[in-house]
XYZ file of C-alpha atoms in Angstrom:
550
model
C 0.723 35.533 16.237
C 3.632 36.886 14.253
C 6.340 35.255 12.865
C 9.728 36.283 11.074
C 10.570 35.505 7.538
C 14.480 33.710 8.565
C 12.714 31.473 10.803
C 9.622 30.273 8.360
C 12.419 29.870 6.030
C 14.436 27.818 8.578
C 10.995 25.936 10.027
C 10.845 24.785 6.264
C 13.314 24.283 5.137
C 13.717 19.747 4.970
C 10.043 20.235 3.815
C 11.106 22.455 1.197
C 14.093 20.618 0.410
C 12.311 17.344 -0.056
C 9.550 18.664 -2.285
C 12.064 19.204 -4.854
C 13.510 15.973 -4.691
C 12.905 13.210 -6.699
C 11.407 10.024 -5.177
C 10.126 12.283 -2.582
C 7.322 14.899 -4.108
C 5.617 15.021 -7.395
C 8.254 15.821 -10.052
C 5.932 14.565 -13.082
C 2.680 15.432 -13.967
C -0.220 13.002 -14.847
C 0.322 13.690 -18.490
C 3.912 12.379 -18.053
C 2.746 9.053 -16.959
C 1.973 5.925 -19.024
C 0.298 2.961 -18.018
C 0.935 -0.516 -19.218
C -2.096 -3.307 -18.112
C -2.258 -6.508 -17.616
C 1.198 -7.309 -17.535
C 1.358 -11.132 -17.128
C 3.553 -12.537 -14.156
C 2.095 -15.748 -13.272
C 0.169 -18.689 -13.643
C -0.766 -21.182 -10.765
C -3.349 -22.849 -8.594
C -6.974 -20.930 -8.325
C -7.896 -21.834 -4.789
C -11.225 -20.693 -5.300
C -12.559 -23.054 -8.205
C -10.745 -26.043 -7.268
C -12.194 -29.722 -5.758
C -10.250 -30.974 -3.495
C -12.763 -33.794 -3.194
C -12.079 -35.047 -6.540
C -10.557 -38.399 -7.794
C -8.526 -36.800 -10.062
C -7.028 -34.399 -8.199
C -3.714 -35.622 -7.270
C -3.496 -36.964 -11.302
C -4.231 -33.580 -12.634
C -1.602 -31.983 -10.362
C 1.398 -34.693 -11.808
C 0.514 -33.410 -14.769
C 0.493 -30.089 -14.407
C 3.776 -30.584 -12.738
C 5.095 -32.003 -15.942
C 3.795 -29.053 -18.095
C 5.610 -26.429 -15.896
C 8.707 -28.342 -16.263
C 8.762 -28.363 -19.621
C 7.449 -25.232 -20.320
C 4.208 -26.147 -22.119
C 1.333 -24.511 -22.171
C -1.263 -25.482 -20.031
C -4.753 -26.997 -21.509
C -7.533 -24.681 -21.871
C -9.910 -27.003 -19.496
C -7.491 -25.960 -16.749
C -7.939 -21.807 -17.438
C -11.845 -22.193 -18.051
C -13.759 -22.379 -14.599
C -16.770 -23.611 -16.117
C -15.415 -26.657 -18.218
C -16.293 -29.534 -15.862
C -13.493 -31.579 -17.531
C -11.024 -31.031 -15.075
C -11.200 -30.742 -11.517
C -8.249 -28.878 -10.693
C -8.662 -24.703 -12.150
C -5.294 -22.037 -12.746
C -5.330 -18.855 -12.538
C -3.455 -15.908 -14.396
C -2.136 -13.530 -12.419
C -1.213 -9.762 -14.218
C -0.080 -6.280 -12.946
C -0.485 -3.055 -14.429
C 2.402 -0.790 -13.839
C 2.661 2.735 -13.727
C 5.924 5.060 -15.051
C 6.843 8.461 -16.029
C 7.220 7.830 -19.738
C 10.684 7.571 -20.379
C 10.911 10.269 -23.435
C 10.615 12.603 -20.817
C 12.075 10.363 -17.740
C 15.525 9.346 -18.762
C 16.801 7.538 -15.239
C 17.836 3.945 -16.288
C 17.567 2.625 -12.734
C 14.403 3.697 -11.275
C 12.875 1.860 -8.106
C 10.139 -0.276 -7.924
C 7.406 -0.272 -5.559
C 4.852 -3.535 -5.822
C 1.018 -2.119 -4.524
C -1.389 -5.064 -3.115
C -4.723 -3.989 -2.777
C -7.331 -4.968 -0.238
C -10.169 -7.342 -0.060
C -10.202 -9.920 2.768
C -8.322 -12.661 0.245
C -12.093 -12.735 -1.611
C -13.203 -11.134 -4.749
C -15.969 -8.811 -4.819
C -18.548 -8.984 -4.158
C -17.823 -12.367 -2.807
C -16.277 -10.303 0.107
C -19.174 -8.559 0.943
C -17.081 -5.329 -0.602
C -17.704 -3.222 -3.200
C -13.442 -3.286 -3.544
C -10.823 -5.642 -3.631
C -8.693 -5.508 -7.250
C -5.684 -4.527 -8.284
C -7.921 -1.484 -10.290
C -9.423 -0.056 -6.842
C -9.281 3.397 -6.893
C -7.120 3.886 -3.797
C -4.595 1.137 -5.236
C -4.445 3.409 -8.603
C -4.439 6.135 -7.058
C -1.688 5.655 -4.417
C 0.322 4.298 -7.701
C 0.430 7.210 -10.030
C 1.133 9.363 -7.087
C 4.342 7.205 -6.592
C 4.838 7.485 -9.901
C 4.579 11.064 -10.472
C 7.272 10.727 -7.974
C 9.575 9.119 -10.283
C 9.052 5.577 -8.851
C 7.869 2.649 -11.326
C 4.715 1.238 -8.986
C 2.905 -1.765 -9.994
C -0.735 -2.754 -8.938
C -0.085 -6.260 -8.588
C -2.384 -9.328 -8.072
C -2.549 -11.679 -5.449
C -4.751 -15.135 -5.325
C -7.750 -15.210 -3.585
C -8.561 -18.197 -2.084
C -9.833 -18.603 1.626
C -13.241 -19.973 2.788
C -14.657 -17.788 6.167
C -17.836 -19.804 5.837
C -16.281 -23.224 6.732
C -18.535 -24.537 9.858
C -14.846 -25.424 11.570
C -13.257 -22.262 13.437
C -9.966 -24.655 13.238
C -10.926 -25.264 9.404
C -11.204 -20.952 9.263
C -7.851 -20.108 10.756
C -6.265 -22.391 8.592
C -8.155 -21.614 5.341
C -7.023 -18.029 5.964
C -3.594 -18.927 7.009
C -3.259 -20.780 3.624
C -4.373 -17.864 1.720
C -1.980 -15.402 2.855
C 0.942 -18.137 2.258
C -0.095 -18.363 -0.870
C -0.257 -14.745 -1.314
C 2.968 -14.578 -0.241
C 4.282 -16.586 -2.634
C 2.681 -14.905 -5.314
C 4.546 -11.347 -4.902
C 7.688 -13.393 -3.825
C 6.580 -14.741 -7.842
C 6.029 -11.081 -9.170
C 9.202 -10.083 -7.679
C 11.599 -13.134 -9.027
C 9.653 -12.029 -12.625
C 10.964 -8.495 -12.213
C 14.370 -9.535 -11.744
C 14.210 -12.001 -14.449
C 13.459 -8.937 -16.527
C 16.921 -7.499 -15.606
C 18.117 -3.909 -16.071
C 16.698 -3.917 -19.843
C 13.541 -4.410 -19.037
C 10.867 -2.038 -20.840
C 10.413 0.192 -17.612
C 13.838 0.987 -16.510
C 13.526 -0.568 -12.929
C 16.408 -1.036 -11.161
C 16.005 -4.540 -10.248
C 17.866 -4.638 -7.057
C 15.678 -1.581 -5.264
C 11.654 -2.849 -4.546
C 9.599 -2.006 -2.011
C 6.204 -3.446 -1.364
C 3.028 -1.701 -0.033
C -0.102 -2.886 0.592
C -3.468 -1.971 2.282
C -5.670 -4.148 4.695
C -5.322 -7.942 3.746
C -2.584 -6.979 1.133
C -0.565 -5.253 4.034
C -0.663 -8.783 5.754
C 0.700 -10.111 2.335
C 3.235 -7.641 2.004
C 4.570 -8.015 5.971
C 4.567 -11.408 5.426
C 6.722 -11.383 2.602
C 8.903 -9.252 4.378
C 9.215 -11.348 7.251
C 7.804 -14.539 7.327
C 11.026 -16.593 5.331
C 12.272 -19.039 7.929
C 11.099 -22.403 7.520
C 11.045 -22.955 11.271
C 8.637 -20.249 11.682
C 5.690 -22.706 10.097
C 5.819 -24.782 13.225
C 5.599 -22.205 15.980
C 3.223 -20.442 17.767
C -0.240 -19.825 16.084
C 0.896 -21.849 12.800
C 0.127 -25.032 14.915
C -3.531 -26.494 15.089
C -2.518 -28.393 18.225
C -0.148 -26.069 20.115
C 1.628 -29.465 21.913
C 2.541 -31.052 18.771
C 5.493 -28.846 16.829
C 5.278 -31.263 14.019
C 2.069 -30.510 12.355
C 1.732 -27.154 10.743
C -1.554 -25.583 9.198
C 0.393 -25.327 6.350
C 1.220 -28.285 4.469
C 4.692 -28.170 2.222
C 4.280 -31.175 0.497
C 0.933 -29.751 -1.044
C 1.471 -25.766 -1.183
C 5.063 -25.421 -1.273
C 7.978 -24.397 0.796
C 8.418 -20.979 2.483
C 9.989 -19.371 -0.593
C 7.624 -19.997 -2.669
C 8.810 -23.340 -4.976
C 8.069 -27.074 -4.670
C 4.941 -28.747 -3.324
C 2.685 -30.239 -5.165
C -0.702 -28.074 -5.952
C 1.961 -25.269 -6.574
C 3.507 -24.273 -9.602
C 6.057 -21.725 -9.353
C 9.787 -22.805 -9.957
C 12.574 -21.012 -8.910
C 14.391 -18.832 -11.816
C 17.467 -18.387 -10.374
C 16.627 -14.709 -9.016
C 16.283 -13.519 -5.432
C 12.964 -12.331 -3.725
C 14.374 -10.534 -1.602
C 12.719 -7.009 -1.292
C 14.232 -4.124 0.602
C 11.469 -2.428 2.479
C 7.800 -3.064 3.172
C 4.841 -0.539 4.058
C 1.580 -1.422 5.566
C -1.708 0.667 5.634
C -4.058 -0.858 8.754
C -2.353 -4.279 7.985
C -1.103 -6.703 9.797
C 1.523 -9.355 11.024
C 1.012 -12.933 13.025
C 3.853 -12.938 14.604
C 6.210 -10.280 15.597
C 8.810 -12.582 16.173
C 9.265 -13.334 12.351
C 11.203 -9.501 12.552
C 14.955 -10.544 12.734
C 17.894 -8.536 13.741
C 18.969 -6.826 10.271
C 15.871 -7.393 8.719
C 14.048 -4.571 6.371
C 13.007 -1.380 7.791
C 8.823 -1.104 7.865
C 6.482 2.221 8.017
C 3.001 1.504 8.990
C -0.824 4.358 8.808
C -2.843 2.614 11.179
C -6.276 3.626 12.335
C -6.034 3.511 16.441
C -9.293 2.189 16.520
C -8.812 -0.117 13.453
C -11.296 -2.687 14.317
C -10.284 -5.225 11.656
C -6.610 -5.172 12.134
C -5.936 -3.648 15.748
C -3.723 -0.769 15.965
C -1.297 -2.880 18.149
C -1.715 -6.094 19.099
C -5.532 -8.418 19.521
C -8.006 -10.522 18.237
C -8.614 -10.632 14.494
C -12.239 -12.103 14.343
C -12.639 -12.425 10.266
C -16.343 -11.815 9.302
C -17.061 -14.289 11.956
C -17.582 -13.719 15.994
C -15.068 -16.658 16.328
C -11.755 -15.286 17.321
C -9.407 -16.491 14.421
C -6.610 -15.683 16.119
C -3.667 -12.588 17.541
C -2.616 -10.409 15.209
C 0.195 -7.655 15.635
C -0.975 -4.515 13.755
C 1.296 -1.311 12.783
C 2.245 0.095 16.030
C 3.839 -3.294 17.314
C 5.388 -4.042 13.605
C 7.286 -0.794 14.505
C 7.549 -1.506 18.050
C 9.907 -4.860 16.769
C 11.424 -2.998 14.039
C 13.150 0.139 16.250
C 13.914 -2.260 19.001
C 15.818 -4.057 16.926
C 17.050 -1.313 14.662
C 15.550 -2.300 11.451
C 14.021 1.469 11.132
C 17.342 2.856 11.160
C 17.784 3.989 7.462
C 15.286 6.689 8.585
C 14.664 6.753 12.331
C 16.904 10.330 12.588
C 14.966 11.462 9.582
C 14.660 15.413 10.515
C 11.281 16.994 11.182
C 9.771 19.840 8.985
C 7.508 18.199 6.718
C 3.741 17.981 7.775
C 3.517 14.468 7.688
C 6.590 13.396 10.020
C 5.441 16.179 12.481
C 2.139 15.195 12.529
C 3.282 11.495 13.536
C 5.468 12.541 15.766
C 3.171 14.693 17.437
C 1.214 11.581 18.462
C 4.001 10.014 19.610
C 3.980 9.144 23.692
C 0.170 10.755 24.282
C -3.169 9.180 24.819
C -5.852 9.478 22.131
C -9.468 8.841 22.705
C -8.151 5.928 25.133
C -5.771 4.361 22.726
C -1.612 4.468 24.244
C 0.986 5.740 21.222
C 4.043 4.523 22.090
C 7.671 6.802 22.092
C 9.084 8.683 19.383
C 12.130 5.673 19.747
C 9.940 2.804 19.724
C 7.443 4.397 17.114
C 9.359 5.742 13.840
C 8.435 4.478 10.599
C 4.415 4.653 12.507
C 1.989 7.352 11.255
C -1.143 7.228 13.470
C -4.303 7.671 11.841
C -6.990 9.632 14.363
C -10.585 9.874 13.226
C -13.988 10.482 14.511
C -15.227 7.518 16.873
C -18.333 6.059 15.778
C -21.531 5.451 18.022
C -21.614 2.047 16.927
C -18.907 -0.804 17.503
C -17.814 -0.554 14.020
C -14.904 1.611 14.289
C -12.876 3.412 10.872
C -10.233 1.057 9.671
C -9.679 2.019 5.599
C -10.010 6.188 5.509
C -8.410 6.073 2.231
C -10.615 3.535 0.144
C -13.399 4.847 -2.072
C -16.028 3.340 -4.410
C -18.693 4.249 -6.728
C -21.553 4.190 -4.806
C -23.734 3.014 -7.779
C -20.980 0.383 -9.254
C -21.808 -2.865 -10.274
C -19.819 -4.499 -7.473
C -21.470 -1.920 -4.624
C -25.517 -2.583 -5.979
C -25.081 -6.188 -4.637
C -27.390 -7.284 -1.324
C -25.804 -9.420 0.778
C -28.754 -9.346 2.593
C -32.005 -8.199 1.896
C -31.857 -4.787 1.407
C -28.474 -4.388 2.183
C -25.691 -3.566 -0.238
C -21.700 -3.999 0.081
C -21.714 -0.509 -0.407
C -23.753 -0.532 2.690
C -21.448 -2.925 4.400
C -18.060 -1.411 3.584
C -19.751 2.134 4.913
C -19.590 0.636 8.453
C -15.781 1.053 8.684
C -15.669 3.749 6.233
C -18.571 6.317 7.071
C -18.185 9.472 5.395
C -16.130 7.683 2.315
C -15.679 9.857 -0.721
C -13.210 10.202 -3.475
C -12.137 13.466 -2.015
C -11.513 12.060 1.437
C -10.161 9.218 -0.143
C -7.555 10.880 -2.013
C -6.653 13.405 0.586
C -5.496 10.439 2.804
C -3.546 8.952 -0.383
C -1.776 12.483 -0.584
C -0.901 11.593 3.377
C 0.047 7.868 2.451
C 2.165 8.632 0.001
C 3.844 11.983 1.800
C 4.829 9.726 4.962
C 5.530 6.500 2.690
C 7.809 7.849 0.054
C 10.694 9.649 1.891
C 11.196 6.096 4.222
C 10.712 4.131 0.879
C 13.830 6.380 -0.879
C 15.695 6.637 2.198
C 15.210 2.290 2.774
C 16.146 1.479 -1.000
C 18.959 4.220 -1.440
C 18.285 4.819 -5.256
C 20.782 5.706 -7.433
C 20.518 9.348 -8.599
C 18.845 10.050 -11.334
C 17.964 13.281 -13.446
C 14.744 15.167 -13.505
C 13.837 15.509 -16.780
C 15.432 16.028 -20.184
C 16.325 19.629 -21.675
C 13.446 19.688 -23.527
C 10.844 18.065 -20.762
C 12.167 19.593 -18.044
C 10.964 19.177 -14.799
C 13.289 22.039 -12.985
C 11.235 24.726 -10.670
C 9.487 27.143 -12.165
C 9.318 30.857 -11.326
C 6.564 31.009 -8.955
C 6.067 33.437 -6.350
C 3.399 33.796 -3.712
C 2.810 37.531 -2.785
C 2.367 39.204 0.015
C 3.685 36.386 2.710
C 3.336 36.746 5.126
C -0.403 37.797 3.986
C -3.320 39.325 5.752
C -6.813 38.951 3.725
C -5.337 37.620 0.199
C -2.133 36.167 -1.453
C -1.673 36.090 -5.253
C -0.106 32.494 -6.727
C 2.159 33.881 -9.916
C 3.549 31.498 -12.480
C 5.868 33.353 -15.011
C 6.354 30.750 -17.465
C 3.915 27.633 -17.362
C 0.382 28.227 -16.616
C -1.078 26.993 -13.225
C -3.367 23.492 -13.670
C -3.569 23.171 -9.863
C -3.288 24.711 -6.314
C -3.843 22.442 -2.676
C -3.138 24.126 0.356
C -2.498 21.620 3.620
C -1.982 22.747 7.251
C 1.494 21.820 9.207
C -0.115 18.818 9.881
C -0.656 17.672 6.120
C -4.216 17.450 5.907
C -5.360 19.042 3.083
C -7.698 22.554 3.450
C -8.543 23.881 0.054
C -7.818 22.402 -3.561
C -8.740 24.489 -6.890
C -8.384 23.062 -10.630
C -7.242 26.201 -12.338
C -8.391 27.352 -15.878
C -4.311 27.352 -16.791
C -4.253 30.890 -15.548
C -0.777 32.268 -14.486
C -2.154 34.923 -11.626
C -4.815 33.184 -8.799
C -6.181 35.383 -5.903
C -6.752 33.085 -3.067
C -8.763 34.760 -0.097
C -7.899 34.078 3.287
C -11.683 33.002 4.480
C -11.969 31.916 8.133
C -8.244 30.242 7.823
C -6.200 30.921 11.127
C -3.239 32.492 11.518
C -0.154 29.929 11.285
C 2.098 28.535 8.772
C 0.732 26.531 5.323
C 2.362 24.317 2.815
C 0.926 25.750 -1.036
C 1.714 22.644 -3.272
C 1.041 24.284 -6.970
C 1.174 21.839 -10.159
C 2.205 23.374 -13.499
C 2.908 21.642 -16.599
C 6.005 19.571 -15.769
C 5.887 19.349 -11.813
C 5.248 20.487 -8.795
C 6.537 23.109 -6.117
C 5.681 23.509 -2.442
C 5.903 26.732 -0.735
C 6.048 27.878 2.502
C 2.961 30.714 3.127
C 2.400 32.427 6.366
C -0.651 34.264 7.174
C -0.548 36.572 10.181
């Protein structure tokens, strides 16, 4: 197959375009970033240590009340899960956020996207995972990505808190129910915090652009803080324990606290006066209750969801828990953006042209069958990456692709069973996981996320780099291209530190660290003829060219 020059240029061209955009593709380097930890946001009810058997309970609580409301400190007994003094336990709740530095970043108004990680709502290993933090790899990862991008991303806890072992399948559903309300209102907490900090805040985020992103149970967060904010919604549908009685909810508001997040009385957060609004939310194999909590006007959504997710479905079904119970219907990504472009909530980017390998690879899904599973339309499915991999023999079907461990970590050497790890456990949905596969489906994550996050939050502009830190392109050429047997990567001013090569489809082929040379032979090998995307990092960013071989 032979193609001409004018029309791989042409072919290319948005992809090209968008890799030197900010917001978009890498425009810092890892040694531009800094990272700032634990970052303190919160204090409030720990759901896991408390007795709700106790005497003293509702005591403690009134005063805890009246230390939040006058700003005291709260007694050590309280933070310390072992003293037996008190019955009710708090919990601290801290982010650590990721930035270009700003000697070499100077944008004053820089978006902000909040990351929830995974986990089922339980620690590990309590989860029976060898994951579930705000440091899992894939959560860090998927940050300084974003940040190299020029966002501000922040790894952000949420409480954990719900029981699965609870003899009750009514007692389950509304254990877990509880949980991810008061998840919820945690990142509704983290983002009132960020506003609080206003425009001088140490990071330069522009307080009125955040996104939120999560992956697994911390997509279900972050769609619910998107969409769950109507007070009616707690008495509908699967919120009720007795579907003929509208007037009792699982969740109780007098105990956990309204819909935005303030008043009740276990809860502790008080509202400072600053919205909580957020402007766009992405899920990876997350989930949603209730599609009906998507308004007319409401944010637009992007989802990467496995098609044969079997912990969230891929559109709508049973969630089961660890359990065989069925806790109850869940909406995964395809029918989140099902609701979204029906009602037009996808807008901001549903005519967002083709060219890039992730947006053609999407839409390339879009109206087929795959392996049994129906994708819908291209107008029904925008904002919706589909994620195909192998079927497995067994019933356990890939659901995470872009979650990795260490295989010896503390967390992953615990049995939860005789002989059996949660390493072992978490490789049932996640077969062949490895830090290379893991980051390779990060690279697609944050390819497909960050053009719909900067296209949703409309940032202001900002420049690249200072005179002296530049992050402008650099004189690199890729010679011959088209090629035959060999093309030579030439950097005339900044050595080369890396080279990945991905197919029009954006998964990634070959990746070489490079001994900082300036001139890399790359041989051809048993690579087809086609077009390629050549992403090659020097010092201060990153360019993406176009490379044909015949």
């Amino acid at each position: 197959m032979r193609y001409r020059l004018h029309t791989v240029v042409a072919i290319l061209f948005w992809q090209v375009g968008l890799a030197q955009q900010r917001y978009v593709d890498e425009v810092f380097t890892e040694a531009q970033l800094e990272l700032t930890t634990d970052v303190a946001y919160a204090t409030n009810t720990d759901f896991l240590f408390i007795n709700p058997n106790c005497a003293t309970l509702m005591a403690e609580f009134t005063d805890l009340q009246a230390f939040t409301d006058q700003g005291l400190p709260y007694p050590g007994a309280y933070l310390d899960p072992d003293d037996p003094s008190t019955c009710v336990k708090l919990t601290s709740l801290f982010m650590d956020i990721h930035a270009p530095a700003q000697d070499v970043d100077p944008c004053e108004a820089r978006p902000l996207v909040l990351v929830l990680h995974d986990g089922g709502l339980l620690p590990p290993p309590m989860n029976a995972r060898p994951y579930g933090m705000r440091t899992d790899s894939s959560v860090t990862a998927l940050c300084r990505t974003l940040a190299r991008r020029g966002y501000v991303a922040a790894a952000v806890d949420q409480r954990y808190g719900w029981n699965p072992l609870i003899t009750s399948l009514d007692a389950r559903r509304g254990s877990f129910l509880n949980a991810i309300y008061r998840a919820m209102h945690d990142v509704r907490a983290a983002v009132r915090w960020w506003r609080a900090q206003g425009t001088g805040n140490g990071w330069a985020v522009d307080p009125d652009r955040i996104a939120v992103v999560g992956a697994g149970s911390g997509a279900m967060v972050a769609l619910a803080t998107a969409y769950w904010d109507d007070p009616e919604e707690l008495f509908s549908g699967q919120l009720l324990p007795l579907p003929w009685d509208s007037t009792i909810s699982y969740i109780d508001t007098t105990l956990v606290g309204g819909i935005d997040g303030t008043g009740g009385h276990w809860n502790l957060y008080r509202d400072n006066g600053h919205s909580a609004e957020i402007q766009f939310v992405g899920s990876l194999g997350g989930g949603l209750v209730d599609t009906l909590w998507i308004a007319p006007g409401d944010i637009p959504a992007a989802a990467l969801h496995c098609i044969h997710d079997v912990t969230f479905p891929f559109d709508h079904g049973t969630w089961f828990g660890w359990l065989v119970d069925p806790l109850f219907q869940v909406n995964g990504g395809q029918a989140v953006m099902r609701r979204s472009n029906n009602l037009g909530n996808n807008d901001p980017f549903s005519n967002m042209p083709g060219g890039d390998p992730h947006t053609d690879r999407a839409r390339s899904l879009y109206g087929t069958i795959v392996d049994g599973v129906t994708i819908g339309n291209g107008a029904q499915a925008e904002g919706l990456f589909p994620v195909v991999r192998p079927m497995n023999a067994s019933a356990f079907q890939e659901s995470q692709p872009w979650h990795w461990w260490d295989p010896q970590g503390t967390f992953a050497l615990v049995e939860i069973a005789p002989g059996f790890t949660t390493h072992d456990q978490a490789l049932l949905y996640n077969p062949d996981m490895s830090a290379t596969k893991g980051m390779a489906y990060i690279d697609t994550v944050a390819g497909y996320l960050a053009p719909r996050i900067k296209l949703s939050l409309d940032p202001l502009d900002c420049v690249v780099g200072t005179p002296d830190h530049g992050t402008e392109p650099h004189s690199i050429k890729v010679e011959p291209n088209p090629a035959k047997d060999r093309f030579t990567i030439t950097s005339s001013d900044s050595s080369v530190h890396q080279w990945r090569l991905f197919d029009q489809q954006g998964r990634l082929l070959r990746s070489e660290v490079s001994n900082h040379a300036r001139t890399i032979i790359i041989e051809r090998g048993d690579l087809p003829s086609g077009l390629y995307l050549l992403h090659v990092q020097v010092a201060t960013g990153t360019e993406v060219l176009p490379v044909v071989l015949e």
